Amino acid sequence: MGFFDAFKLSRLKEGLAKTRDNIIGKVQKILTSKTKIDEEVLQSIEEALIAGDVGVETSMKILERIRERVKKKGYQETSQLDSLIREEIQSLFMNGATTDEEPFAVPSNHKPHVIMIVGVNGVGKTTTIGKLAYNYNNAGKNVVIAAADTFRAAANEQLEIWAKRAGVAIIQQQHGADPASVAFDALKSAQSQNVDVMIIDTAGRLHTKVNLMEELKKISRVLQKLDASAPHEVYLVLDATTGQNAIQQAKQFSAVAAVTGLVLTKLDGTAKGGVVLGISQEMNLPVKYIGVGERIDDLQPFNRKAFVEALFGK
């Protein structure tokens, strides 16, 4: 599995334990309750997926594909459905999911590689930034964090703690400073110091506040005065414990920000991890990272093969 070692897979399996019980555990009970495939079995599987926060649209799509394959191949035994379900779930992640590429490499055609982090308060943005910074630093990259969430008094203090833990620099201004100005000054400084990666924290604004969403656009415009291609990535951080609400947040943010990838946090604390399947499918956006624990190395690059293996627990 490329860069996915046995330890990471073990942590992933632990982190997905509740989701595995909630979805795959129920599906496997359905498969063992009958020996022959019939419409009742297929409908029960669909209901189990929907109940596991995979989402109606995505669950229906999975079962539609399974019905087609059962008919085409002439499958009759419920035992034959296990591998079909696994394959169809894995196929949901074909768009942009990390597989064997080096997850913390940066393009050589620009410096620094600018990553803007967006999302509402409480989803785990600050910890995601700290963990991302740690991983890039661990991969030998020179990293700086730009503290552009200037409205929340505690934001900079929390970022400082994470920057220290990650062993990276942080650039910040006084409370209440213009976020776009902070981002501009940070990028100018990062360019002069030949920094590899710059991660920008942004205010965790409620997605219903249009004027506050305009702030994200302003930050992007200001960055582009120094680098026309910045930000190079915009990661939307979502809390997996909110289930289907995470998909709604993703839709709202994607409407106003050029989101390039998703980060799903707190998977270890929820049985609603099925949202990873639904959100990847419905948003047509790659899941870049998933959080499976509190430790600084518990933010994992998303690997669809490892995720499905951990989800099925085999």
mmCIF file of C-alpha atoms in Angstrom:
data_model
loop_
_atom_site.group_PDB
_atom_site.id
_atom_site.type_symbol
_atom_site.label_atom_id
_atom_site.label_comp_id
_atom_site.label_asym_id
_atom_site.label_seq_id
_atom_site.Cartn_x
_atom_site.Cartn_y
_atom_site.Cartn_z
ATOM 1 C CA MET A 1 0.000 0.000 0.000
ATOM 2 C CA GLY A 2 2.867 2.341 -0.778
ATOM 3 C CA PHE A 3 3.455 4.719 2.117
ATOM 4 C CA PHE A 4 0.763 3.117 4.234
ATOM 5 C CA ASP A 5 2.586 1.020 6.819
ATOM 6 C CA ALA A 6 1.184 -1.561 9.206
ATOM 7 C CA PHE A 7 1.172 0.847 12.165
ATOM 8 C CA LYS A 8 -0.907 3.449 10.302
ATOM 9 C CA LEU A 9 -3.310 0.751 9.159
ATOM 10 C CA SER A 10 -3.660 -0.446 12.740
ATOM 11 C CA ARG A 11 -4.423 3.117 13.916
ATOM 12 C CA LEU A 12 -6.924 3.487 11.086
ATOM 13 C CA LYS A 13 -8.681 0.261 12.072
ATOM 14 C CA GLU A 14 -8.908 1.490 15.673
ATOM 15 C CA GLY A 15 -10.217 4.868 14.526
ATOM 16 C CA LEU A 16 -12.916 3.334 12.329
ATOM 17 C CA ALA A 17 -14.090 0.793 14.925
ATOM 18 C CA LYS A 18 -17.415 2.537 15.678
ATOM 19 C CA THR A 19 -18.163 3.148 12.002
ATOM 20 C CA ARG A 20 -17.216 -0.438 11.134
ATOM 21 C CA ASP A 21 -19.660 -1.780 13.729
ATOM 22 C CA ASN A 22 -22.362 0.624 12.583
ATOM 23 C CA ILE A 23 -22.133 -0.105 8.859
ATOM 24 C CA ILE A 24 -20.166 -3.218 7.965
ATOM 25 C CA GLY A 25 -21.248 -5.078 11.110
ATOM 26 C CA LYS A 26 -24.895 -4.579 10.148
ATOM 27 C CA VAL A 27 -24.260 -5.458 6.491
ATOM 28 C CA GLN A 28 -22.496 -8.685 7.430
ATOM 29 C CA LYS A 29 -25.382 -9.677 9.733
ATOM 30 C CA ILE A 30 -27.710 -9.227 6.763
ATOM 31 C CA LEU A 31 -25.459 -11.382 4.557
ATOM 32 C CA THR A 32 -25.349 -14.203 7.113
ATOM 33 C CA SER A 33 -29.102 -14.110 7.771
ATOM 34 C CA LYS A 34 -29.859 -15.554 4.330
ATOM 35 C CA THR A 35 -27.996 -17.703 1.849
ATOM 36 C CA LYS A 36 -29.684 -16.536 -1.348
ATOM 37 C CA ILE A 37 -29.596 -13.056 -2.858
ATOM 38 C CA ASP A 38 -33.059 -11.512 -3.165
ATOM 39 C CA GLU A 39 -34.515 -7.997 -3.248
ATOM 40 C CA GLU A 40 -35.149 -8.031 0.497
ATOM 41 C CA VAL A 41 -31.439 -8.620 1.172
ATOM 42 C CA LEU A 42 -30.415 -5.852 -1.219
ATOM 43 C CA GLN A 43 -32.897 -3.379 0.255
ATOM 44 C CA SER A 44 -31.713 -4.213 3.768
ATOM 45 C CA ILE A 45 -28.096 -3.482 2.746
ATOM 46 C CA GLU A 46 -29.169 -0.154 1.241
ATOM 47 C CA GLU A 47 -31.010 0.758 4.457
ATOM 48 C CA ALA A 48 -27.950 -0.161 6.554
ATOM 49 C CA LEU A 49 -25.743 2.126 4.443
ATOM 50 C CA ILE A 50 -28.212 5.020 4.705
ATOM 51 C CA ALA A 51 -28.489 4.524 8.479
ATOM 52 C CA GLY A 52 -24.673 4.606 8.658
ATOM 53 C CA ASP A 53 -24.597 8.165 7.236
ATOM 54 C CA VAL A 54 -23.378 7.113 3.808
ATOM 55 C CA GLY A 55 -26.262 9.193 2.450
ATOM 56 C CA VAL A 56 -29.340 8.296 0.399
ATOM 57 C CA GLU A 57 -27.899 9.245 -2.988
ATOM 58 C CA THR A 58 -24.620 7.393 -2.493
ATOM 59 C CA SER A 59 -26.261 4.317 -0.935
ATOM 60 C CA MET A 60 -28.674 4.050 -3.848
ATOM 61 C CA LYS A 61 -25.789 4.357 -6.293
ATOM 62 C CA ILE A 62 -23.829 1.562 -4.565
ATOM 63 C CA LEU A 63 -26.841 -0.779 -4.625
ATOM 64 C CA GLU A 64 -27.696 0.078 -8.211
ATOM 65 C CA ARG A 65 -24.192 -0.966 -9.260
ATOM 66 C CA ILE A 66 -24.393 -4.138 -7.158
ATOM 67 C CA ARG A 67 -27.761 -5.101 -8.682
ATOM 68 C CA GLU A 68 -26.285 -4.676 -12.169
ATOM 69 C CA ARG A 69 -23.270 -6.832 -11.339
ATOM 70 C CA VAL A 70 -25.368 -9.532 -9.636
ATOM 71 C CA LYS A 71 -27.577 -9.753 -12.715
ATOM 72 C CA LYS A 72 -24.670 -9.690 -15.176
ATOM 73 C CA LYS A 73 -22.595 -12.307 -13.340
ATOM 74 C CA GLY A 74 -25.540 -14.425 -12.278
ATOM 75 C CA TYR A 75 -24.603 -14.320 -8.590
ATOM 76 C CA GLN A 76 -27.021 -16.118 -6.283
ATOM 77 C CA GLU A 77 -25.231 -16.605 -2.938
ATOM 78 C CA THR A 78 -25.169 -13.800 -0.347
ATOM 79 C CA SER A 79 -21.540 -14.725 0.395
ATOM 80 C CA GLN A 80 -20.665 -13.347 -3.045
ATOM 81 C CA LEU A 81 -21.933 -9.889 -2.092
ATOM 82 C CA ASP A 82 -19.164 -9.174 0.420
ATOM 83 C CA SER A 83 -16.477 -8.575 -2.202
ATOM 84 C CA LEU A 84 -18.922 -6.668 -4.429
ATOM 85 C CA ILE A 85 -19.762 -4.216 -1.638
ATOM 86 C CA ARG A 86 -16.069 -3.745 -0.865
ATOM 87 C CA GLU A 87 -15.228 -3.062 -4.528
ATOM 88 C CA GLU A 88 -18.095 -0.621 -5.019
ATOM 89 C CA ILE A 89 -17.227 1.325 -1.870
ATOM 90 C CA GLN A 90 -13.594 1.560 -2.972
ATOM 91 C CA SER A 91 -14.645 2.761 -6.432
ATOM 92 C CA LEU A 92 -16.347 5.781 -4.837
ATOM 93 C CA PHE A 93 -12.936 7.222 -4.043
ATOM 94 C CA MET A 94 -11.461 7.065 -7.524
ATOM 95 C CA ASN A 95 -11.453 10.848 -7.938
ATOM 96 C CA GLY A 96 -8.173 12.180 -6.628
ATOM 97 C CA ALA A 97 -7.776 9.924 -3.591
ATOM 98 C CA THR A 98 -4.244 9.494 -2.333
ATOM 99 C CA THR A 99 -2.927 6.036 -3.118
ATOM 100 C CA ASP A 100 0.789 5.539 -3.652
ATOM 101 C CA GLU A 101 2.102 9.051 -4.199
ATOM 102 C CA GLU A 102 4.258 10.687 -1.535
ATOM 103 C CA PRO A 103 1.607 12.503 0.539
ATOM 104 C CA PHE A 104 3.852 15.319 1.791
ATOM 105 C CA ALA A 105 5.760 16.132 -1.383
ATOM 106 C CA VAL A 106 5.468 19.694 -2.695
ATOM 107 C CA PRO A 107 5.546 20.869 -6.325
ATOM 108 C CA SER A 108 8.893 22.176 -7.498
ATOM 109 C CA ASN A 109 7.453 24.893 -9.750
ATOM 110 C CA HIS A 110 6.587 27.305 -6.942
ATOM 111 C CA LYS A 111 7.670 28.220 -3.415
ATOM 112 C CA PRO A 112 6.135 28.248 -0.964
ATOM 113 C CA HIS A 113 3.314 25.774 -1.534
ATOM 114 C CA VAL A 114 0.383 27.713 -0.033
ATOM 115 C CA ILE A 115 -2.405 25.772 1.675
ATOM 116 C CA MET A 116 -5.426 27.668 2.975
ATOM 117 C CA ILE A 117 -7.493 25.940 5.660
ATOM 118 C CA VAL A 118 -11.211 26.759 5.870
ATOM 119 C CA GLY A 119 -14.145 25.493 7.923
ATOM 120 C CA VAL A 120 -16.491 26.495 10.721
ATOM 121 C CA ASN A 121 -15.380 26.812 14.344
ATOM 122 C CA GLY A 122 -15.128 23.592 16.302
ATOM 123 C CA VAL A 123 -14.413 21.186 13.440
ATOM 124 C CA GLY A 124 -10.733 20.777 14.335
ATOM 125 C CA LYS A 125 -9.087 23.346 12.059
ATOM 126 C CA THR A 126 -6.357 24.346 14.502
ATOM 127 C CA THR A 127 -5.339 20.779 15.298
ATOM 128 C CA THR A 128 -5.437 19.898 11.594
ATOM 129 C CA ILE A 129 -3.049 22.775 10.827
ATOM 130 C CA GLY A 130 -0.702 21.681 13.609
ATOM 131 C CA LYS A 131 -0.729 18.069 12.471
ATOM 132 C CA LEU A 132 -0.280 18.999 8.803
ATOM 133 C CA ALA A 133 2.664 21.227 9.743
ATOM 134 C CA TYR A 134 4.176 18.398 11.785
ATOM 135 C CA ASN A 135 3.897 15.943 8.892
ATOM 136 C CA TYR A 136 5.430 18.330 6.358
ATOM 137 C CA ASN A 137 8.202 19.209 8.802
ATOM 138 C CA ASN A 138 8.774 15.505 9.444
ATOM 139 C CA ALA A 139 9.102 15.018 5.688
ATOM 140 C CA GLY A 140 11.993 17.508 5.665
ATOM 141 C CA LYS A 141 10.044 20.561 4.491
ATOM 142 C CA ASN A 142 10.525 24.087 5.822
ATOM 143 C CA VAL A 143 7.068 25.116 7.084
ATOM 144 C CA VAL A 144 5.484 28.313 8.328
ATOM 145 C CA ILE A 145 1.963 28.868 9.688
ATOM 146 C CA ALA A 146 0.166 32.138 8.957
ATOM 147 C CA ALA A 147 -2.305 33.048 11.719
ATOM 148 C CA ALA A 148 -5.034 34.822 9.719
ATOM 149 C CA ASP A 149 -7.831 34.048 12.195
ATOM 150 C CA THR A 150 -7.442 37.406 13.915
ATOM 151 C CA PHE A 151 -10.966 37.718 15.324
ATOM 152 C CA ARG A 152 -10.948 34.928 17.888
ATOM 153 C CA ALA A 153 -8.731 35.885 20.817
ATOM 154 C CA ALA A 154 -7.667 32.323 21.644
ATOM 155 C CA ALA A 155 -6.953 31.325 18.033
ATOM 156 C CA ASN A 156 -3.362 32.550 17.926
ATOM 157 C CA GLU A 157 -2.548 31.092 21.334
ATOM 158 C CA GLN A 158 -3.777 27.661 20.240
ATOM 159 C CA LEU A 159 -1.857 27.903 16.975
ATOM 160 C CA GLU A 160 1.310 28.892 18.845
ATOM 161 C CA ILE A 161 1.057 25.749 20.960
ATOM 162 C CA TRP A 162 0.606 23.565 17.871
ATOM 163 C CA ALA A 163 3.399 25.336 15.973
ATOM 164 C CA LYS A 164 5.734 24.635 18.883
ATOM 165 C CA ARG A 165 4.674 20.975 19.008
ATOM 166 C CA ALA A 166 5.157 20.672 15.251
ATOM 167 C CA GLY A 167 8.527 22.438 15.381
ATOM 168 C CA VAL A 168 7.597 25.108 12.834
ATOM 169 C CA ALA A 169 7.502 28.912 12.673
ATOM 170 C CA ILE A 170 4.338 30.995 13.024
ATOM 171 C CA ILE A 171 3.659 34.482 11.625
ATOM 172 C CA GLN A 172 0.979 36.524 13.334
ATOM 173 C CA GLN A 173 -0.203 40.071 13.990
ATOM 174 C CA GLN A 174 -2.227 41.689 16.717
ATOM 175 C CA HIS A 175 -5.776 40.669 17.539
ATOM 176 C CA GLY A 176 -8.238 42.254 15.095
ATOM 177 C CA ALA A 177 -5.732 42.796 12.270
ATOM 178 C CA ASP A 178 -6.978 42.444 8.691
ATOM 179 C CA PRO A 179 -6.736 38.711 7.833
ATOM 180 C CA ALA A 180 -5.818 39.387 4.198
ATOM 181 C CA SER A 181 -3.018 41.695 5.344
ATOM 182 C CA VAL A 182 -1.683 38.966 7.655
ATOM 183 C CA ALA A 183 -1.729 36.459 4.786
ATOM 184 C CA PHE A 184 0.002 38.915 2.425
ATOM 185 C CA ASP A 185 2.790 39.771 4.887
ATOM 186 C CA ALA A 186 3.261 36.097 5.768
ATOM 187 C CA LEU A 187 3.604 35.080 2.111
ATOM 188 C CA LYS A 188 6.056 37.905 1.432
ATOM 189 C CA SER A 189 8.163 36.776 4.386
ATOM 190 C CA ALA A 190 7.910 33.088 3.385
ATOM 191 C CA GLN A 191 9.041 33.896 -0.158
ATOM 192 C CA SER A 192 12.059 35.838 1.077
ATOM 193 C CA GLN A 193 13.043 32.961 3.383
ATOM 194 C CA ASN A 194 12.605 30.281 0.703
ATOM 195 C CA VAL A 195 9.977 28.445 2.761
ATOM 196 C CA ASP A 196 8.623 25.192 1.261
ATOM 197 C CA VAL A 197 5.090 25.184 2.708
ATOM 198 C CA MET A 198 2.885 27.930 4.133
ATOM 199 C CA ILE A 199 -0.350 26.928 5.884
ATOM 200 C CA ILE A 200 -2.910 29.695 6.425
ATOM 201 C CA ASP A 201 -5.431 29.543 9.249
ATOM 202 C CA THR A 202 -8.687 31.398 8.551
ATOM 203 C CA ALA A 203 -11.549 32.445 10.800
ATOM 204 C CA GLY A 204 -14.086 29.700 11.447
ATOM 205 C CA ARG A 205 -16.973 31.648 10.057
ATOM 206 C CA LEU A 206 -20.504 30.351 9.919
ATOM 207 C CA HIS A 207 -21.123 29.358 6.327
ATOM 208 C CA THR A 208 -24.441 31.231 6.318
ATOM 209 C CA LYS A 209 -22.688 34.614 6.682
ATOM 210 C CA VAL A 210 -22.057 35.726 3.124
ATOM 211 C CA ASN A 211 -19.994 38.810 4.033
ATOM 212 C CA LEU A 212 -17.655 36.691 6.131
ATOM 213 C CA MET A 213 -17.234 34.252 3.246
ATOM 214 C CA GLU A 214 -16.130 37.244 1.168
ATOM 215 C CA GLU A 215 -13.158 37.430 3.513
ATOM 216 C CA LEU A 216 -11.870 34.131 2.119
ATOM 217 C CA LYS A 217 -12.077 35.501 -1.405
ATOM 218 C CA LYS A 218 -10.210 38.647 -0.323
ATOM 219 C CA ILE A 219 -7.385 36.582 1.185
ATOM 220 C CA SER A 220 -7.032 34.720 -2.113
ATOM 221 C CA ARG A 221 -7.005 37.946 -4.156
ATOM 222 C CA VAL A 222 -4.323 39.484 -1.951
ATOM 223 C CA LEU A 223 -2.127 36.364 -2.095
ATOM 224 C CA GLN A 224 -2.318 36.446 -5.885
ATOM 225 C CA LYS A 225 -0.570 39.822 -5.932
ATOM 226 C CA LEU A 226 2.549 37.956 -4.831
ATOM 227 C CA ASP A 227 1.876 34.583 -6.487
ATOM 228 C CA ALA A 228 -0.755 34.403 -9.225
ATOM 229 C CA SER A 229 -1.369 30.710 -8.526
ATOM 230 C CA ALA A 230 -1.858 31.033 -4.740
ATOM 231 C CA PRO A 231 -3.436 29.519 -2.748
ATOM 232 C CA HIS A 232 -2.362 26.254 -4.346
ATOM 233 C CA GLU A 233 -4.687 24.194 -2.162
ATOM 234 C CA VAL A 234 -7.815 25.070 -0.195
ATOM 235 C CA TYR A 235 -8.652 22.350 2.294
ATOM 236 C CA LEU A 236 -12.099 22.315 3.898
ATOM 237 C CA VAL A 237 -12.029 20.764 7.369
ATOM 238 C CA LEU A 238 -15.199 18.915 8.370
ATOM 239 C CA ASP A 239 -16.183 17.187 11.596
ATOM 240 C CA ALA A 240 -17.175 13.588 10.816
ATOM 241 C CA THR A 241 -19.283 13.403 13.987
ATOM 242 C CA THR A 242 -21.812 15.774 12.374
ATOM 243 C CA GLY A 243 -22.673 13.168 9.731
ATOM 244 C CA GLN A 244 -24.872 14.481 6.933
ATOM 245 C CA ASN A 245 -24.480 18.070 8.186
ATOM 246 C CA ALA A 246 -20.857 17.869 7.041
ATOM 247 C CA ILE A 247 -22.060 17.375 3.468
ATOM 248 C CA GLN A 248 -24.235 20.494 3.735
ATOM 249 C CA GLN A 249 -21.276 22.502 5.035
ATOM 250 C CA ALA A 250 -19.159 21.234 2.150
ATOM 251 C CA LYS A 251 -21.779 22.383 -0.360
ATOM 252 C CA GLN A 252 -22.012 25.833 1.235
ATOM 253 C CA PHE A 253 -18.249 26.365 1.360
ATOM 254 C CA SER A 254 -17.647 25.032 -2.136
ATOM 255 C CA ALA A 255 -20.106 27.587 -3.476
ATOM 256 C CA VAL A 256 -17.928 30.478 -2.299
ATOM 257 C CA ALA A 257 -14.404 29.092 -1.994
ATOM 258 C CA ALA A 258 -12.341 27.148 -4.518
ATOM 259 C CA VAL A 259 -12.084 24.067 -2.286
ATOM 260 C CA THR A 260 -9.575 21.551 -3.675
ATOM 261 C CA GLY A 261 -9.741 18.858 -0.997
ATOM 262 C CA LEU A 262 -11.442 17.695 2.183
ATOM 263 C CA VAL A 263 -10.130 16.865 5.644
ATOM 264 C CA LEU A 264 -12.439 14.714 7.807
ATOM 265 C CA THR A 265 -11.636 14.956 11.515
ATOM 266 C CA LYS A 266 -12.767 13.043 14.623
ATOM 267 C CA LEU A 267 -13.467 9.768 12.814
ATOM 268 C CA ASP A 268 -12.330 7.879 15.900
ATOM 269 C CA GLY A 269 -15.127 9.381 17.987
ATOM 270 C CA THR A 270 -18.091 8.600 15.788
ATOM 271 C CA ALA A 271 -20.134 5.836 14.200
ATOM 272 C CA LYS A 272 -20.948 8.293 11.381
ATOM 273 C CA GLY A 273 -17.751 7.694 9.420
ATOM 274 C CA GLY A 274 -19.884 6.587 6.496
ATOM 275 C CA VAL A 275 -20.090 10.293 5.673
ATOM 276 C CA VAL A 276 -16.613 9.949 4.138
ATOM 277 C CA LEU A 277 -18.160 7.786 1.417
ATOM 278 C CA GLY A 278 -21.079 10.118 0.776
ATOM 279 C CA ILE A 279 -19.111 13.342 0.805
ATOM 280 C CA SER A 280 -16.458 12.102 -1.609
ATOM 281 C CA GLN A 281 -19.147 10.979 -4.028
ATOM 282 C CA GLU A 282 -21.559 13.905 -3.773
ATOM 283 C CA MET A 283 -18.962 16.680 -3.790
ATOM 284 C CA ASN A 284 -16.677 15.112 -6.400
ATOM 285 C CA LEU A 285 -13.775 16.305 -4.261
ATOM 286 C CA PRO A 286 -10.865 14.231 -3.015
ATOM 287 C CA VAL A 287 -10.637 13.387 0.666
ATOM 288 C CA LYS A 288 -7.036 14.416 1.378
ATOM 289 C CA TYR A 289 -6.648 13.625 5.072
ATOM 290 C CA ILE A 290 -8.583 11.958 7.867
ATOM 291 C CA GLY A 291 -8.207 12.362 11.614
ATOM 292 C CA VAL A 292 -8.273 9.096 13.557
ATOM 293 C CA GLY A 293 -7.038 10.186 16.980
ATOM 294 C CA GLU A 294 -5.661 12.935 19.207
ATOM 295 C CA ARG A 295 -1.957 12.282 18.657
ATOM 296 C CA ILE A 296 0.064 14.622 16.469
ATOM 297 C CA ASP A 297 0.666 11.825 13.952
ATOM 298 C CA ASP A 298 -3.002 10.752 13.857
ATOM 299 C CA LEU A 299 -3.828 12.906 10.823
ATOM 300 C CA GLN A 300 -3.407 10.405 8.008
ATOM 301 C CA PRO A 301 -3.169 10.967 4.266
ATOM 302 C CA PHE A 302 -6.325 9.403 2.896
ATOM 303 C CA ASN A 303 -5.653 6.080 1.204
ATOM 304 C CA ARG A 304 -8.790 4.518 -0.280
ATOM 305 C CA LYS A 305 -7.442 0.940 -0.244
ATOM 306 C CA ALA A 306 -6.390 1.219 3.392
ATOM 307 C CA PHE A 307 -9.680 2.906 4.326
ATOM 308 C CA VAL A 308 -11.771 0.121 2.795
ATOM 309 C CA GLU A 309 -9.556 -2.551 4.358
ATOM 310 C CA ALA A 310 -9.883 -0.906 7.772
ATOM 311 C CA LEU A 311 -13.612 -0.401 7.298
ATOM 312 C CA PHE A 312 -14.149 -4.099 6.566
ATOM 313 C CA GLY A 313 -11.729 -5.043 9.333
ATOM 314 C CA LYS A 314 -10.027 -7.754 7.340
#
